[in-house]
Tab-separated table of C-alpha atoms in Angstrom:
chain	number	residue	atom	x	y	z
A	1	MET	CA	19.647	-9.224	13.865
A	2	THR	CA	18.908	-11.376	17.389
A	3	SER	CA	15.426	-11.577	18.899
A	4	ALA	CA	16.116	-9.049	21.699
A	5	ALA	CA	15.685	-6.249	18.650
A	6	ILE	CA	12.864	-7.831	17.206
A	7	ALA	CA	11.396	-7.600	20.868
A	8	SER	CA	12.456	-4.409	21.658
A	9	LEU	CA	11.136	-3.747	17.869
A	10	LEU	CA	7.925	-4.989	18.562
A	11	GLU	CA	7.440	-2.762	22.034
A	12	ARG	CA	7.937	0.263	19.993
A	13	VAL	CA	5.513	-0.677	17.598
A	14	HIS	CA	3.428	-1.061	20.591
A	15	ALA	CA	4.520	1.983	22.324
A	16	ARG	CA	3.193	3.462	18.276
A	17	ASP	CA	6.141	4.656	17.503
A	18	PRO	CA	5.891	5.117	13.381
A	19	ARG	CA	8.751	4.558	12.413
A	20	ALA	CA	9.215	1.039	14.200
A	21	ILE	CA	5.567	0.049	12.429
A	22	SER	CA	7.266	1.230	9.090
A	23	ARG	CA	10.365	-1.060	9.940
A	24	ALA	CA	8.589	-3.977	10.913
A	25	ILE	CA	5.707	-3.560	8.028
A	26	SER	CA	9.123	-3.952	5.139
A	27	LEU	CA	10.581	-6.600	7.343
A	28	VAL	CA	8.061	-8.584	6.964
A	29	GLU	CA	7.169	-7.440	3.361
A	30	ASP	CA	10.866	-8.058	2.194
A	31	ASN	CA	10.666	-11.810	3.882
A	32	HIS	CA	13.309	-11.141	6.229
A	33	PRO	CA	14.659	-14.207	8.165
A	34	GLN	CA	12.788	-12.916	11.380
A	35	ALA	CA	9.426	-12.093	9.892
A	36	ASP	CA	7.683	-15.231	11.542
A	37	LEU	CA	9.368	-13.956	14.925
A	38	ILE	CA	7.663	-10.309	14.150
A	39	MET	CA	3.902	-12.031	13.303
A	40	SER	CA	4.013	-14.267	15.939
A	41	SER	CA	4.714	-12.204	18.658
A	42	LEU	CA	2.407	-10.050	17.700
A	43	ALA	CA	-1.038	-9.444	20.184
A	44	LYS	CA	-4.616	-10.572	19.257
A	45	GLU	CA	-6.288	-8.204	21.208
A	46	PRO	CA	-6.390	-4.941	19.182
A	47	ILE	CA	-6.243	-7.536	15.741
A	48	GLU	CA	-9.787	-8.930	17.006
A	49	LYS	CA	-11.211	-5.402	17.577
A	50	MET	CA	-10.037	-3.659	14.657
A	51	MET	CA	-12.143	-2.723	11.751
A	52	VAL	CA	-10.497	-3.313	7.736
A	53	ILE	CA	-11.982	-1.739	5.349
A	54	GLY	CA	-11.642	-2.646	1.363
A	55	ILE	CA	-12.000	-0.241	-1.058
A	56	THR	CA	-12.225	-1.427	-4.741
A	57	GLY	CA	-12.874	0.029	-8.308
A	58	PRO	CA	-11.101	0.716	-11.386
A	59	PRO	CA	-8.248	2.703	-11.887
A	60	GLY	CA	-9.246	6.556	-11.645
A	61	ALA	CA	-12.902	5.670	-10.292
A	62	GLY	CA	-11.655	8.034	-6.639
A	63	LYS	CA	-10.771	5.481	-4.027
A	64	SER	CA	-7.572	7.710	-2.878
A	65	THR	CA	-9.952	10.824	-2.861
A	66	LEU	CA	-12.699	9.109	-1.262
A	67	THR	CA	-10.346	7.438	0.935
A	68	GLY	CA	-9.152	10.714	2.088
A	69	GLN	CA	-12.344	11.554	3.200
A	70	LEU	CA	-13.267	8.375	4.948
A	71	ILE	CA	-10.079	9.237	6.993
A	72	SER	CA	-11.491	12.843	8.057
A	73	ARG	CA	-14.665	11.127	9.226
A	74	PHE	CA	-12.908	8.218	11.126
A	75	ARG	CA	-10.586	10.859	12.925
A	76	ALA	CA	-13.098	13.235	13.722
A	77	GLU	CA	-14.424	10.302	16.135
A	78	GLY	CA	-11.322	10.206	17.462
A	79	GLN	CA	-9.995	6.504	15.640
A	80	ARG	CA	-6.784	6.188	14.700
A	81	LEU	CA	-6.160	5.043	11.437
A	82	GLY	CA	-3.667	2.984	9.459
A	83	ILE	CA	-3.588	2.947	5.796
A	84	ILE	CA	-2.814	0.390	3.030
A	85	ALA	CA	-2.960	1.745	-0.375
A	86	ILE	CA	-1.771	-0.351	-3.000
A	87	ASP	CA	-0.271	0.086	-6.735
A	88	PRO	CA	1.064	-2.074	-9.379
A	89	SER	CA	4.436	-2.871	-9.947
A	90	SER	CA	5.863	-2.888	-13.329
A	91	PRO	CA	5.946	-6.333	-14.734
A	92	ILE	CA	9.391	-5.436	-16.655
A	93	SER	CA	11.310	-3.585	-13.960
A	94	GLY	CA	10.044	-4.597	-10.792
A	95	GLY	CA	9.675	-0.519	-9.980
A	96	ALA	CA	6.443	0.983	-9.102
A	97	ILE	CA	5.181	4.371	-8.303
A	98	LEU	CA	3.201	4.843	-5.725
A	99	GLY	CA	1.218	8.186	-5.561
A	100	ASP	CA	-1.914	7.239	-3.757
A	101	ARG	CA	-0.936	9.630	-1.109
A	102	VAL	CA	-1.025	12.418	-2.947
A	103	ARG	CA	-4.650	12.232	-2.488
A	104	MET	CA	-4.410	12.208	1.010
A	105	MET	CA	-1.721	15.046	1.923
A	106	GLN	CA	-4.572	16.810	3.768
A	107	HIS	CA	-3.559	14.300	6.934
A	108	ALA	CA	-0.050	13.915	6.386
A	109	LEU	CA	1.040	15.767	10.236
A	110	ASP	CA	-1.542	13.734	11.834
A	111	PRO	CA	-0.143	11.622	13.967
A	112	ASP	CA	-3.207	9.446	13.828
A	113	VAL	CA	-3.053	9.108	10.589
A	114	LEU	CA	-0.573	6.057	9.106
A	115	VAL	CA	-0.285	5.929	5.839
A	116	ARG	CA	1.312	2.831	3.741
A	117	SER	CA	2.183	2.733	0.104
A	118	MET	CA	2.974	-0.823	-1.123
A	119	ALA	CA	3.274	-2.273	-4.471
A	120	THR	CA	2.325	-5.465	-5.748
A	121	ARG	CA	5.457	-7.186	-6.752
A	122	GLY	CA	3.832	-9.015	-8.954
A	123	ARG	CA	0.644	-10.516	-6.968
A	124	LEU	CA	-2.261	-10.585	-8.887
A	125	GLY	CA	-5.825	-10.024	-7.648
A	126	GLY	CA	-5.739	-6.073	-6.101
A	127	LEU	CA	-3.589	-6.765	-3.422
A	128	CYS	CA	0.321	-7.441	-2.643
A	129	ALA	CA	1.557	-10.420	-0.542
A	130	ALA	CA	2.070	-8.363	2.542
A	131	ALA	CA	-1.257	-6.777	3.352
A	132	GLY	CA	-2.816	-8.774	5.140
A	133	ALA	CA	0.485	-9.010	7.602
A	134	THR	CA	0.521	-4.654	7.051
A	135	VAL	CA	-2.946	-4.760	8.802
A	136	ARG	CA	-2.018	-6.748	11.715
A	137	ILE	CA	1.119	-4.865	12.759
A	138	MET	CA	-1.131	-1.411	12.104
A	139	ALA	CA	-3.345	-3.249	15.058
A	140	ASN	CA	-0.656	-3.769	17.131
A	141	GLY	CA	0.688	-0.136	16.372
A	142	GLY	CA	-2.799	1.278	17.794
A	143	CYS	CA	-4.687	1.442	14.681
A	144	SER	CA	-8.191	0.614	15.290
A	145	VAL	CA	-9.771	1.733	11.560
A	146	ILE	CA	-7.611	0.028	8.820
A	147	ILE	CA	-8.422	0.845	5.053
A	148	ILE	CA	-7.078	-0.893	2.011
A	149	GLU	CA	-7.389	0.879	-1.036
A	150	THR	CA	-6.534	-1.782	-3.703
A	151	VAL	CA	-4.905	-1.107	-7.189
A	152	GLY	CA	-7.343	-0.180	-9.553
A	153	VAL	CA	-9.086	-3.509	-10.248
A	154	GLY	CA	-11.399	-4.610	-13.087
A	155	GLN	CA	-14.202	-7.318	-12.564
A	156	SER	CA	-13.034	-10.094	-10.686
A	157	GLU	CA	-10.040	-9.130	-8.413
A	158	MET	CA	-11.865	-10.465	-5.326
A	159	ASP	CA	-8.681	-10.995	-2.684
A	160	ILE	CA	-9.850	-7.680	-0.811
A	161	ILE	CA	-13.381	-9.520	-0.391
A	162	ARG	CA	-11.544	-11.887	2.294
A	163	LEU	CA	-8.936	-9.478	4.417
A	164	ALA	CA	-11.563	-6.546	5.057
A	165	ASP	CA	-14.926	-6.923	7.098
A	166	LEU	CA	-16.554	-4.702	4.657
A	167	THR	CA	-15.739	-3.787	1.498
A	168	LEU	CA	-16.757	-0.899	-1.092
A	169	LEU	CA	-16.952	-1.365	-4.578
A	170	VAL	CA	-16.169	2.255	-6.066
A	171	LEU	CA	-17.632	3.341	-9.274
A	172	ALA	CA	-18.086	6.562	-11.347
A	173	PRO	CA	-20.318	7.130	-14.480
A	174	GLY	CA	-19.304	7.225	-18.210
A	175	LEU	CA	-17.515	3.652	-17.372
A	176	GLY	CA	-20.129	1.751	-19.238
A	177	ASP	CA	-23.566	1.155	-19.685
A	178	ASP	CA	-26.178	-1.164	-17.629
A	179	ILE	CA	-25.133	-5.026	-19.186
A	180	GLN	CA	-21.723	-4.103	-16.727
A	181	ALA	CA	-23.970	-3.854	-14.019
A	182	MET	CA	-25.659	-6.876	-14.424
A	183	LYS	CA	-22.384	-8.879	-14.295
A	184	ALA	CA	-21.193	-11.397	-12.304
A	185	GLY	CA	-17.926	-10.764	-10.159
A	186	LEU	CA	-17.393	-8.024	-7.112
A	187	LEU	CA	-20.484	-6.252	-7.572
A	188	GLU	CA	-22.476	-9.184	-6.112
A	189	VAL	CA	-19.887	-9.750	-3.194
A	190	ALA	CA	-18.867	-5.725	-1.987
A	191	ASP	CA	-21.096	-4.854	0.742
A	192	LEU	CA	-21.765	-1.353	-0.300
A	193	LEU	CA	-21.678	0.021	-3.816
A	194	VAL	CA	-20.704	3.340	-4.274
A	195	VAL	CA	-21.416	5.656	-6.708
A	196	ASN	CA	-19.256	8.376	-6.958
A	197	LYS	CA	-18.310	11.652	-8.890
A	198	ALA	CA	-22.547	12.138	-8.315
A	199	ASP	CA	-22.086	15.710	-9.646
A	200	CYS	CA	-21.342	13.795	-13.053
A	201	PRO	CA	-23.907	13.218	-16.110
A	202	GLY	CA	-24.965	9.428	-15.871
A	203	SER	CA	-24.557	9.218	-12.174
A	204	GLU	CA	-28.336	9.174	-11.214
A	205	SER	CA	-28.748	5.914	-13.824
A	206	LEU	CA	-25.543	4.284	-12.905
A	207	ALA	CA	-27.135	4.298	-9.129
A	208	LEU	CA	-30.372	3.087	-10.317
A	209	ASP	CA	-28.911	0.351	-12.169
A	210	LEU	CA	-26.753	-0.675	-9.223
A	211	GLU	CA	-29.870	-1.036	-7.046
A	212	SER	CA	-31.862	-3.027	-9.435
A	213	VAL	CA	-28.970	-5.506	-9.199
A	214	ALA	CA	-27.891	-4.710	-5.139
A	215	PRO	CA	-29.489	-7.577	-3.112
A	216	ASP	CA	-31.243	-4.652	-1.085
A	217	ARG	CA	-31.351	-0.872	-2.320
A	218	SER	CA	-29.505	0.303	0.908
A	219	ARG	CA	-26.408	-0.986	-0.253
A	220	VAL	CA	-26.070	1.723	-3.130
A	221	CYS	CA	-24.426	4.989	-1.869
A	222	GLN	CA	-23.577	8.248	-3.900
A	223	THR	CA	-20.855	10.246	-3.095
A	224	ASP	CA	-18.772	13.451	-4.228
A	225	ALA	CA	-15.404	12.794	-3.171
A	226	LEU	CA	-13.590	15.936	-4.077
A	227	THR	CA	-16.576	18.336	-2.095
A	228	GLY	CA	-17.465	15.205	0.394
A	229	ARG	CA	-20.921	15.044	-0.496
A	230	GLY	CA	-22.614	11.724	0.539
A	231	VAL	CA	-19.455	11.315	2.571
A	232	VAL	CA	-20.922	11.169	6.260
A	233	GLU	CA	-24.159	9.152	4.785
A	234	LEU	CA	-21.614	6.436	3.487
A	235	SER	CA	-20.037	6.342	6.819
A	236	SER	CA	-23.235	5.921	8.797
A	237	ARG	CA	-23.875	3.061	6.454
A	238	LEU	CA	-21.009	1.047	6.917
A	239	ALA	CA	-21.057	1.943	10.587
A	240	SER	CA	-24.875	0.360	10.644
A	241	LEU	CA	-23.304	-2.342	9.144
A	242	ASP	CA	-20.004	-3.061	10.995
A	243	ALA	CA	-23.034	-3.453	13.914
A	244	GLU	CA	-25.075	-5.935	11.633
A	245	HIS	CA	-22.130	-8.154	10.854
A	246	ARG	CA	-20.519	-8.001	14.321
A	247	ALA	CA	-24.259	-8.816	15.821
A	248	ASP	CA	-25.090	-11.655	13.779
A	249	GLY	CA	-22.034	-13.327	13.536
A	250	THR	CA	-21.190	-12.357	9.952
A	251	ARG	CA	-18.269	-10.507	10.702
A	252	THR	CA	-16.602	-13.862	12.508
A	253	ASP	CA	-17.428	-16.045	10.156
A	254	ARG	CA	-15.917	-13.858	7.336
A	255	ARG	CA	-12.712	-14.220	9.532
A	256	VAL	CA	-12.480	-17.365	10.181
A	257	GLN	CA	-13.138	-18.146	6.396
A	258	ALA	CA	-10.536	-15.281	5.620
A	259	GLN	CA	-8.037	-16.981	7.397
A	260	GLU	CA	-8.658	-20.798	6.452
A	261	ARG	CA	-8.311	-19.378	2.560
A	262	GLU	CA	-5.230	-17.659	4.148
A	263	ILE	CA	-3.469	-20.806	5.564
A	264	VAL	CA	-4.184	-22.740	2.268
A	265	ASP	CA	-2.188	-20.007	0.028
A	266	LEU	CA	0.589	-19.965	2.460
A	267	ALA	CA	0.157	-23.951	2.969
A	268	ILE	CA	0.389	-23.391	-1.394
A	269	GLU	CA	3.204	-21.092	-1.179
A	270	LEU	CA	5.344	-23.369	0.718
A	271	LEU	CA	4.553	-26.519	-1.467
A	272	ARG	CA	5.338	-24.260	-4.753
A	273	PRO	CA	9.496	-24.985	-4.377
A	274	ARG	CA	9.067	-28.741	-4.441
A	275	LEU	CA	6.767	-28.857	-6.704
A	276	ASP	CA	8.825	-26.801	-9.360
A	277	LEU	CA	11.611	-29.885	-8.353
A	278	ALA	CA	9.484	-32.460	-8.963
A	279	VAL	CA	8.015	-31.167	-12.403
A	280	SER	CA	11.488	-31.284	-14.185
A	281	ALA	CA	11.812	-34.590	-13.024
A	282	LEU	CA	8.514	-35.932	-14.627
A	283	HIS	CA	10.398	-35.474	-17.916
A	284	SER	CA	6.114	-34.971	-19.303
A	285	GLU	CA	6.209	-35.218	-23.051
A	286	PRO	CA	2.997	-32.993	-24.633
A	287	SER	CA	0.300	-34.700	-22.922
A	288	THR	CA	-3.223	-33.988	-24.214
A	289	ASN	CA	-4.733	-34.017	-20.202
A	290	PRO	CA	-1.871	-32.388	-18.145
A	291	ARG	CA	-4.531	-32.833	-15.265
A	292	HIS	CA	-3.219	-36.535	-15.268
A	293	LEU	CA	0.138	-35.492	-15.119
A	294	ALA	CA	-0.139	-33.143	-12.210
A	295	HIS	CA	-1.919	-36.323	-10.175
A	296	GLU	CA	1.313	-38.455	-11.355
A	297	LEU	CA	3.308	-35.192	-10.214
A	298	LEU	CA	1.311	-34.954	-6.163
A	299	LEU	CA	2.174	-38.674	-5.975
A	300	ARG	CA	5.416	-37.943	-6.325
A	301	LEU	CA	5.903	-35.847	-3.122
A	302	GLY	CA	3.385	-38.641	-1.235
A	303	ILE	CA	-0.133	-37.270	-1.836
A	304	PRO	CA	-2.396	-39.883	-3.317
A	305	ASP	CA	-5.443	-39.607	-4.681
A	306	ALA	CA	-5.584	-35.738	-4.822
B	1	MET	CA	9.343	-19.049	5.294
B	2	THR	CA	11.243	-20.706	2.558
B	3	THR	CA	11.133	-17.535	0.202
B	4	ASP	CA	13.939	-15.802	0.054
B	5	THR	CA	14.664	-11.682	1.668
B	6	THR	CA	13.992	-9.363	-1.039
B	7	HIS	CA	15.778	-5.377	-1.239
B	8	LYS	CA	13.525	-3.766	-3.208
B	9	ASN	CA	14.950	0.431	-3.115
B	10	ARG	CA	12.234	2.595	-1.408
B	11	VAL	CA	12.409	5.754	-2.251
B	12	LEU	CA	10.035	9.052	-1.746
B	13	ILE	CA	10.534	12.186	-4.598
B	14	GLY	CA	8.517	14.812	-3.712
B	15	LYS	CA	9.008	18.718	-4.207
B	16	ALA	CA	8.401	20.782	-1.077
B	17	GLY	CA	7.446	24.944	-1.228
B	18	LEU	CA	5.320	26.798	-3.379
B	19	ASP	CA	7.467	25.305	-6.824
B	20	GLY	CA	4.366	23.901	-9.354
B	21	HIS	CA	6.940	22.399	-11.470
B	22	ASP	CA	6.922	19.077	-11.382
B	23	ARG	CA	8.348	17.899	-14.325
B	24	GLY	CA	12.045	17.410	-13.883
B	25	ALA	CA	10.593	14.998	-10.182
B	26	LYS	CA	8.048	13.498	-12.625
B	27	VAL	CA	11.163	12.032	-14.768
B	28	ILE	CA	13.123	11.279	-12.223
B	29	ALA	CA	10.406	8.562	-10.617
B	30	ARG	CA	10.000	7.185	-13.631
B	31	ALA	CA	13.347	6.624	-14.357
B	32	LEU	CA	13.479	5.277	-11.123
B	33	ARG	CA	10.575	3.108	-11.486
B	34	ASP	CA	12.482	2.078	-14.584
B	35	HIS	CA	15.357	0.086	-12.456
B	36	GLY	CA	13.342	-1.239	-10.040
B	37	PHE	CA	13.257	1.256	-7.336
B	38	GLU	CA	9.311	1.647	-5.241
B	39	VAL	CA	8.743	5.342	-5.527
B	40	ILE	CA	6.620	7.310	-3.300
B	41	TYR	CA	5.762	9.989	-4.908
B	42	THR	CA	4.230	12.841	-2.724
B	43	GLY	CA	3.580	15.706	-5.013
B	44	ILE	CA	3.943	19.441	-4.892
B	45	ARG	CA	3.878	21.973	-2.623
B	46	ARG	CA	4.286	20.075	0.386
B	47	THR	CA	6.218	21.052	4.155
B	48	PRO	CA	9.574	19.331	4.930
B	49	GLU	CA	7.829	18.197	7.691
B	50	GLU	CA	5.096	16.525	5.420
B	51	ILE	CA	7.807	15.053	3.792
B	52	ALA	CA	9.213	14.364	6.408
B	53	ALA	CA	6.231	12.503	7.981
B	54	ALA	CA	5.647	10.396	4.545
B	55	ALA	CA	9.601	9.143	4.405
B	56	ILE	CA	9.387	7.927	8.055
B	57	GLN	CA	5.494	6.166	7.470
B	58	GLU	CA	6.999	4.731	4.320
B	59	ASP	CA	10.489	2.857	5.217
B	60	VAL	CA	12.313	4.894	2.044
B	61	ALA	CA	15.784	4.570	2.385
B	62	ALA	CA	16.395	7.605	0.759
B	63	VAL	CA	14.634	10.845	-0.433
B	64	GLY	CA	14.913	13.048	-3.603
B	65	LEU	CA	13.888	16.669	-3.889
B	66	SER	CA	13.765	18.612	-6.697
B	67	SER	CA	13.773	22.457	-6.736
B	68	LEU	CA	13.602	24.571	-10.342
B	69	SER	CA	12.047	28.315	-7.873
B	70	GLY	CA	15.434	29.033	-6.239
B	71	ALA	CA	14.529	28.135	-3.019
B	72	HIS	CA	16.531	25.014	-2.736
B	73	LEU	CA	18.718	26.827	-0.482
B	74	ARG	CA	16.185	27.355	1.985
B	75	LEU	CA	14.149	24.034	1.544
B	76	PHE	CA	16.590	21.211	0.917
B	77	PRO	CA	18.157	22.005	4.448
B	78	ALA	CA	14.663	22.773	5.718
B	79	VAL	CA	13.715	19.001	4.604
B	80	VAL	CA	17.083	17.730	7.092
B	81	GLU	CA	16.255	19.535	9.628
B	82	ALA	CA	12.455	18.073	9.766
B	83	LEU	CA	14.126	14.442	8.800
B	84	ARG	CA	16.391	15.197	12.369
B	85	GLN	CA	13.845	16.503	14.335
B	86	ALA	CA	11.567	13.258	13.600
B	87	GLY	CA	14.271	10.753	14.632
B	88	ALA	CA	15.287	10.296	11.108
B	89	SER	CA	18.542	11.745	10.293
B	90	ASP	CA	19.809	8.453	8.589
B	91	ILE	CA	17.657	9.006	5.922
B	92	PRO	CA	19.623	10.577	3.508
B	93	VAL	CA	18.588	13.506	1.408
B	94	LEU	CA	19.589	13.917	-2.305
B	95	GLY	CA	18.264	17.222	-4.531
B	96	GLY	CA	18.326	18.691	-7.915
B	97	GLY	CA	17.007	21.309	-10.457
B	98	VAL	CA	17.927	24.442	-11.372
B	99	ILE	CA	21.600	25.247	-8.951
B	100	PRO	CA	24.239	27.321	-9.334
B	101	ARG	CA	27.022	25.825	-9.420
B	102	GLU	CA	28.147	27.700	-6.252
B	103	ASP	CA	25.339	26.836	-4.155
B	104	VAL	CA	26.353	22.872	-4.321
B	105	PRO	CA	29.345	22.900	-1.394
B	106	LEU	CA	26.870	25.245	0.706
B	107	LEU	CA	24.206	22.318	0.013
B	108	ILE	CA	26.947	19.595	0.772
B	109	GLU	CA	27.559	21.427	4.107
B	110	ALA	CA	24.023	21.441	5.152
B	111	GLY	CA	23.573	17.962	4.545
B	112	ILE	CA	22.838	17.068	1.301
B	113	THR	CA	24.159	13.933	0.300
B	114	GLU	CA	24.163	15.172	-3.749
B	115	ILE	CA	23.277	17.646	-5.837
B	116	PHE	CA	22.111	17.266	-9.564
B	117	THR	CA	22.281	20.219	-11.787
B	118	PRO	CA	21.130	20.531	-15.413
B	119	GLY	CA	22.546	18.560	-17.694
B	120	THR	CA	23.041	15.532	-15.145
B	121	SER	CA	22.537	12.190	-16.697
B	122	VAL	CA	19.925	9.842	-15.380
B	123	ALA	CA	21.848	7.561	-15.577
B	124	THR	CA	24.269	9.380	-12.877
B	125	ILE	CA	21.096	10.018	-10.768
B	126	VAL	CA	20.594	6.606	-10.800
B	127	LYS	CA	23.216	5.458	-9.662
B	128	ALA	CA	23.256	7.740	-6.789
B	129	PHE	CA	19.933	6.725	-5.472
B	130	THR	CA	20.968	2.753	-5.649
B	131	GLU	CA	23.883	3.852	-3.664
B	132	ALA	CA	22.212	6.146	-1.022
B	133	CYS	CA	19.909	3.154	-0.485
B	134	ALA	CA	22.651	0.637	0.125
B	135	THR	CA	24.706	2.444	2.161
B	136	HIS	CA	21.337	3.427	4.223
B	137	ARG	CA	20.847	-0.868	4.764
B	138	SER	CA	24.444	-1.288	5.387
B	139	GLY	CA	23.889	1.119	8.291
B	140	ARG	CA	20.784	-0.166	9.750
B	141	THR	CA	20.631	-2.295	13.097
B	142	LEU	CA	17.086	-3.252	12.286
């Protein structure tokens, strides 16, 4: 593919052509030789303006259904949305069933709601490797709000915290006692804790448990995503938190840190093949302290005193 | 980047119309998953336009439809037409289900790439999707 073809593809992305946007995402996700060119040709302004919302939580908590409801709220405000719905790849076949769309089909014919289902392709942490790139391409395709729905996670899949401006942890009653709410991890770092299925028994006590561990009680919201109850309150909490973070610099700080983390991750990825090559040349004996050997490996690559 | 280009086969499996029997579609979706495909599953009761819009947003290389209600002669060509209207006539449509033998040539005539009937083996279906994806990829300029 020529750079002229990429230029015309990007022109179509900026003209909001859904085919061009989805092609650009695939090319980057598949590590096409021109992926770098696509990413470095993107405009910065829409990326600076967009709001990225992360939705995470255990499987079956109602993430997709809640996403469907939030889409309706943002559409009522006239926002154009990009949705990235991530599901796990099979560790055996590498295949995946991407089924989050089923819960969002009420928006299927809305040209201002772009839904992209993505598989983790072996990546841990709740996201797929191309999630960050997809966010940027969608912003260039005119999306002002981007919602990323992670795979169903446990307690410590934190990648979303870095990629999103605001992260919702969606929980549902019946998944454990109050000790679960005291544990370290996602609970501490999510911006809003959403108790979904608020119509189900146990939701009140879960909300109380969460309020007792959250830094402030207004961080806990209750929703019933099936009927939409509580979604208006949730989206106004999101809007006020976003305004707060824009005003006090939290948003900028987070994005700077996120980019630094992303650069480090990518640098490690670039280094990995060289490490893989060098480690076999090390001919290491079984050792009680592999850390020592790791130092030696870095020395061989010309990185002293790590 | 030093990483190699991957060619992951992405396909959409869905059902158009009011037919609610999704066992067949799910069996095929799982079989494709087990052969390394990324399968976007849209579920039942979709309109042809919804399926076309999803196929485009998901950048799939093929669409698979299942019909067990007898409406295939209307619905399968309607999806082909919806894709054409949306500027995606290059995405092949494959269909399967309870389809009488005499309907097969009519569906092929209407632009369906392959038709699978009761008794078609899963291996045959996986092979057809693999070939449809490869053909689509080779015909693509971008």
